[in-house]
PDB file of C-alpha atoms (C1' of nucleotides) in Angstrom:
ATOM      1  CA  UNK S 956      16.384  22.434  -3.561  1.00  0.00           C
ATOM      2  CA  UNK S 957      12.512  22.573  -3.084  1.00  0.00           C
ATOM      3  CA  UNK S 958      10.417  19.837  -3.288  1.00  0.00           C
ATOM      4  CA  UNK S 959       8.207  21.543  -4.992  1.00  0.00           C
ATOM      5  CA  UNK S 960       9.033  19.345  -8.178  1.00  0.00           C
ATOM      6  CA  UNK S 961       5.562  18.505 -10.133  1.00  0.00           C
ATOM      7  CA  UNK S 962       3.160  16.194  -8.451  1.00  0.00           C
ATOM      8  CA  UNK S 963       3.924  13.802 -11.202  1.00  0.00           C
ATOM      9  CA  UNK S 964       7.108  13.560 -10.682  1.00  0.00           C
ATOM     10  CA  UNK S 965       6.427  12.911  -7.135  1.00  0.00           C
ATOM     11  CA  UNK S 966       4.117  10.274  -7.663  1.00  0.00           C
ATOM     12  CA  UNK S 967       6.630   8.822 -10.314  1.00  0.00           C
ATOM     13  CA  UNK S 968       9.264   8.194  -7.921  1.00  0.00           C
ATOM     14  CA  UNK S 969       7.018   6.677  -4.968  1.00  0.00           C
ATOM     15  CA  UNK S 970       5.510   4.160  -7.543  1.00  0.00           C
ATOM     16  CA  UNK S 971       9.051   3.478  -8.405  1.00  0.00           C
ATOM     17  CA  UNK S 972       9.869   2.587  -4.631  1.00  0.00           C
ATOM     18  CA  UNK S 973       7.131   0.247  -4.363  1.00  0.00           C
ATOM     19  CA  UNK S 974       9.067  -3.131  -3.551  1.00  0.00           C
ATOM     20  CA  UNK S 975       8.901  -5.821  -5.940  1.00  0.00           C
ATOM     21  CA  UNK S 976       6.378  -8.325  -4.868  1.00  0.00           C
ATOM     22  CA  UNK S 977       4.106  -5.981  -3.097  1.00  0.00           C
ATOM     23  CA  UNK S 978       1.766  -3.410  -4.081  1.00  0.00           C
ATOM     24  CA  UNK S 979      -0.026  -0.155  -2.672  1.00  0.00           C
ATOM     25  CA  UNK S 980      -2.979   1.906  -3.513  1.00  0.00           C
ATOM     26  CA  UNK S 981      -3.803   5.209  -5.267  1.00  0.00           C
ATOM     27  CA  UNK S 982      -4.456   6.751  -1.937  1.00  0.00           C
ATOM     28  CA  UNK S 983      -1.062   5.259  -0.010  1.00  0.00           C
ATOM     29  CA  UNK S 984       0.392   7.219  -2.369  1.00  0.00           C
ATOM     30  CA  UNK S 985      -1.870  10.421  -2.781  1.00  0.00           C
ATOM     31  CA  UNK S 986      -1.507  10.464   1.142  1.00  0.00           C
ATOM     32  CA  UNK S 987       2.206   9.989   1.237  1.00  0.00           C
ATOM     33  CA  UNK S 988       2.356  13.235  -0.715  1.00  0.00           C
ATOM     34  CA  UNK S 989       0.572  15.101   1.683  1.00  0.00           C
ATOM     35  CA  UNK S 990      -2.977  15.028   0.058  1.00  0.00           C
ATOM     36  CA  UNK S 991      -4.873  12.049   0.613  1.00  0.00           C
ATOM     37  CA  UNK S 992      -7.433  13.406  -0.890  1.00  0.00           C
ATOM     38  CA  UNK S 993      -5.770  13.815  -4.184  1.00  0.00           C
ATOM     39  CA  UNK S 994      -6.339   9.383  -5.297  1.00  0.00           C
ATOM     40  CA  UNK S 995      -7.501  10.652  -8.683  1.00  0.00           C
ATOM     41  CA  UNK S 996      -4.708  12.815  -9.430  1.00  0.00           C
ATOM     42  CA  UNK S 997      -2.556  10.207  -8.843  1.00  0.00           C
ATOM     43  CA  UNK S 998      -4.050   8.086 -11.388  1.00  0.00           C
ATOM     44  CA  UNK S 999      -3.956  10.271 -13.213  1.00  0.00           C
ATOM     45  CA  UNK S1000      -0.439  11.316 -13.116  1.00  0.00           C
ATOM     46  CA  UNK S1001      -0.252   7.155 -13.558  1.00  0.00           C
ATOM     47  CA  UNK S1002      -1.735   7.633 -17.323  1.00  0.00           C
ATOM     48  CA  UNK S1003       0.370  10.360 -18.220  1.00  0.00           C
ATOM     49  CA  UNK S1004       3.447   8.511 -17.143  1.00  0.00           C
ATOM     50  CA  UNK S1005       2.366   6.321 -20.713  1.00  0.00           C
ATOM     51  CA  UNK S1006       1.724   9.073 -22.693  1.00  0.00           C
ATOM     52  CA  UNK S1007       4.997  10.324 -22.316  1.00  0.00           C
ATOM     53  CA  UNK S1008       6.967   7.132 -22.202  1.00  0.00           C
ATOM     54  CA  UNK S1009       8.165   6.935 -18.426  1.00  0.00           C
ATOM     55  CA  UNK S1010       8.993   3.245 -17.391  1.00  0.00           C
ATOM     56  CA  UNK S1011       7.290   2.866 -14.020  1.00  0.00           C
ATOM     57  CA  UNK S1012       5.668  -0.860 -12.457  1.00  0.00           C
ATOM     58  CA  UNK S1013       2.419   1.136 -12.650  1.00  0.00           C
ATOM     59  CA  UNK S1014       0.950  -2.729 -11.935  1.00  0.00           C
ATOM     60  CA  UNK S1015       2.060  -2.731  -8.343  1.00  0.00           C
ATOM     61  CA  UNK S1016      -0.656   0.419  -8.321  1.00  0.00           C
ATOM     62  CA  UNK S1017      -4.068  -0.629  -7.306  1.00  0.00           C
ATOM     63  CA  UNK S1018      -7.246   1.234  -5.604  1.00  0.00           C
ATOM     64  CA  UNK S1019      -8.154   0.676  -2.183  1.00  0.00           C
ATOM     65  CA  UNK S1020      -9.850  -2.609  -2.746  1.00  0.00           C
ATOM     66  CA  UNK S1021      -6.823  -4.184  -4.251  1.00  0.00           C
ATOM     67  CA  UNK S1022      -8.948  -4.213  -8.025  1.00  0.00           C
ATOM     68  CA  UNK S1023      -6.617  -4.188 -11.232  1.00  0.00           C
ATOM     69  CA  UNK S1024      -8.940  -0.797 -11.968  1.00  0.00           C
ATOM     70  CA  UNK S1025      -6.495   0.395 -13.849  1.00  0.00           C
ATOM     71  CA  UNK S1026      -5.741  -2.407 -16.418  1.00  0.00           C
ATOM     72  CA  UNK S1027      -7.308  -1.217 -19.465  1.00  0.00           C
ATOM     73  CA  UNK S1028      -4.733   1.034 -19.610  1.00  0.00           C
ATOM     74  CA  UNK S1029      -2.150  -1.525 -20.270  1.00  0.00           C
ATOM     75  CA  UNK S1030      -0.648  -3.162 -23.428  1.00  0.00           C
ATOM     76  CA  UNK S1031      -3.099  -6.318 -23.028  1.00  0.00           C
ATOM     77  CA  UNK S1032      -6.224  -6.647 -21.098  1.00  0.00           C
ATOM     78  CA  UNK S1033      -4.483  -9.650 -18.542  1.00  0.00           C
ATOM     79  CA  UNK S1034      -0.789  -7.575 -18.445  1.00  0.00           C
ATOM     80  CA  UNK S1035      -1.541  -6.347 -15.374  1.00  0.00           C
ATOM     81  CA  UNK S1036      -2.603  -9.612 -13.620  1.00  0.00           C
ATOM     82  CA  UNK S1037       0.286 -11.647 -15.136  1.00  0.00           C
ATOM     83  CA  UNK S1038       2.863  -9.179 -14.240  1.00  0.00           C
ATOM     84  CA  UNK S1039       1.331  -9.179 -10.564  1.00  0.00           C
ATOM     85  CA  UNK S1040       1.787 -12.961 -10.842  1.00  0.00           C
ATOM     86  CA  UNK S1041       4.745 -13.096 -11.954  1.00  0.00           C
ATOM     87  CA  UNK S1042       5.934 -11.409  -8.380  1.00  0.00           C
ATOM     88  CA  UNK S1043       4.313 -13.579  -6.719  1.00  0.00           C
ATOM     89  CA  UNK S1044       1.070 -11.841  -6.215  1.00  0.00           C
ATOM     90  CA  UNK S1045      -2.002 -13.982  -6.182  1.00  0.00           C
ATOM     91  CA  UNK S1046      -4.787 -12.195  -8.914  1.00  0.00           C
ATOM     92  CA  UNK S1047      -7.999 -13.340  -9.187  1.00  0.00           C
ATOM     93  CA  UNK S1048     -10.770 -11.483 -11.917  1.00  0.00           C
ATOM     94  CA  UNK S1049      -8.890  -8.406 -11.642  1.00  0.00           C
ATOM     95  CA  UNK S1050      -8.735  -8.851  -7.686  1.00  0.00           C
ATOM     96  CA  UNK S1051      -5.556  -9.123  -5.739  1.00  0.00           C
ATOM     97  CA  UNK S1052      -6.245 -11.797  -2.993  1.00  0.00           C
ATOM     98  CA  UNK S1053      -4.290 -11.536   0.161  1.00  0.00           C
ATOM     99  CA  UNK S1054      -4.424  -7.741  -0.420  1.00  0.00           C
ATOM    100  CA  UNK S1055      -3.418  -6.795   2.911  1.00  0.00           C
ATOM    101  CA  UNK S1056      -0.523  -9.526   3.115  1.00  0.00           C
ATOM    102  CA  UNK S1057       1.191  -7.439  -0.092  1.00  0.00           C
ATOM    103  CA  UNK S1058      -0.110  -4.142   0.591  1.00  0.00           C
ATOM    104  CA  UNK S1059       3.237  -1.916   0.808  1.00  0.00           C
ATOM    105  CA  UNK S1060       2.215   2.068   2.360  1.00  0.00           C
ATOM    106  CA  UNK S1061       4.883   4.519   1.456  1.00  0.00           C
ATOM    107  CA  UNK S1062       6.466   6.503   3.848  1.00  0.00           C
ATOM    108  CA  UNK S1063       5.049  10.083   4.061  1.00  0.00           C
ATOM    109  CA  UNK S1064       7.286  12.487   2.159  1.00  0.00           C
ATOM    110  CA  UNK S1065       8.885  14.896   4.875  1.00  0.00           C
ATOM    111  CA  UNK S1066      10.131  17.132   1.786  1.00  0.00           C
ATOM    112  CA  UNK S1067       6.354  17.732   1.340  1.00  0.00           C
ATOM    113  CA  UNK S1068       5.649  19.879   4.191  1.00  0.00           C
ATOM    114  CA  UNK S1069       9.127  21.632   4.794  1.00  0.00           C
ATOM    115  CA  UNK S1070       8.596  23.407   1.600  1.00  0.00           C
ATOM    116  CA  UNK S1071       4.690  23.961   2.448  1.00  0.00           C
TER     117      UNK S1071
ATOM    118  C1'  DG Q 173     -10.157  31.351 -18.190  1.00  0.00           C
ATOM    119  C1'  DA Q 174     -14.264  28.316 -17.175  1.00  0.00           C
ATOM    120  C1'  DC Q 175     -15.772  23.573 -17.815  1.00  0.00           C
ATOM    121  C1'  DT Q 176     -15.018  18.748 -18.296  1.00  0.00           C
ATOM    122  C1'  DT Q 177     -12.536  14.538 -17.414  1.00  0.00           C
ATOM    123  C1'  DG Q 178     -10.233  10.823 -14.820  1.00  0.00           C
ATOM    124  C1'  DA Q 179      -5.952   4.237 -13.329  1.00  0.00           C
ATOM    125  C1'  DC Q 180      -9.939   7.041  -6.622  1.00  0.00           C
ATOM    126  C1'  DA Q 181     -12.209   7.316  -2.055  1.00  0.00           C
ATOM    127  C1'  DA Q 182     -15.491   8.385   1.526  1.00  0.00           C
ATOM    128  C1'  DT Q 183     -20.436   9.358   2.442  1.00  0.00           C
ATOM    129  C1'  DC Q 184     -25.126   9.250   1.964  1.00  0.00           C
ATOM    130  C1'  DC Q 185     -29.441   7.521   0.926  1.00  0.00           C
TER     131       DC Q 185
ATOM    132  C1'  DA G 752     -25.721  -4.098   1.859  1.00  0.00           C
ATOM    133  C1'  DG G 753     -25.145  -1.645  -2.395  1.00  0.00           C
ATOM    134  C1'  DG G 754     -26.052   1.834  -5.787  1.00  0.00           C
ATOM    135  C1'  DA G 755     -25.664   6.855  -6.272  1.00  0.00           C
ATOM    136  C1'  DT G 756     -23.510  11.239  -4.960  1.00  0.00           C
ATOM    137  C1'  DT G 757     -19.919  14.396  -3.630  1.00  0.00           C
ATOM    138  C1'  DG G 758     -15.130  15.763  -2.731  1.00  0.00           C
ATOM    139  C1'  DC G 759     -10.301  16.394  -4.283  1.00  0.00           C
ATOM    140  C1'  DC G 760      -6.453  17.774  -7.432  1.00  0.00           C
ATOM    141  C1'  DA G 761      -4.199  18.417 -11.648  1.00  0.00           C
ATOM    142  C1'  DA G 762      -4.582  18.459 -16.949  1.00  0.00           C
ATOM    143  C1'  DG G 763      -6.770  18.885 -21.153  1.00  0.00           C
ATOM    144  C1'  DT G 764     -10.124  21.327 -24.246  1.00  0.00           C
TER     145       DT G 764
END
DNA sequence: GACTTGACAATCC
DNA sequence: AGGATTGCCAAGT
């Protein structure tokens, strides 16, 4: 039973265990899966999770200075934000304020490095 | 199979 | 301090 599913899928289910009301970054989660390096490809992963239909609160998914970068890629151009708000989270022009106060940093997947 | 692209991040002028 | 550059990783062309 390898971990070794795809790095989407991985990404997938952290953004999925993001807790309702809080919110963590491209990087959390790029460094939860062993490669912190990898922010981009977690983004990415992000955008292909609407091309092929997956369900995921890709809103709760910020970069590291709590900006709604990723926005565009929603339905409407304030989705994002009023989704964020409607958890509770304080967004302000595309900036989450009390960043750190909702910032939620996923544990690191052990999986990960038993099957490196 | 090499080159470009991208919802980021850290560094370097 | 802030704009520009480089690094990383996976996918698409």
């Amino acid at each position: 039973m390898t971990a070794n599913k795809d790095f989407y899928e991985r990404v997938y289910a952290m953004v999925r265990k993001i807790p309702r009301g809080k919110v963590t970054t491209y990087g959390a989660i790029a460094n939860a899966l062993g490669s912190k390096q990898a922010a981009r490809t977690v983004g990415y992963a992000l955008n292909a999770s609407i091309t092929k239909g997956i369900d995921l609160p890709a809103h709760r998914v910020v970069n590291r200075k709590g900006l709604l970068t990723g926005k565009n890629h929603f339905l409407g151009a304030t989705l994002m934000a009023d989704l964020l708000r409607d958890e509770g989270i304080t967004v302000e022009n595309d900036q989450i304020k009390n960043f750190e106060e909702v910032l939620w940093i996923p544990e690191f997947e052990r999986d990960f490095e038993l099957n490196a």
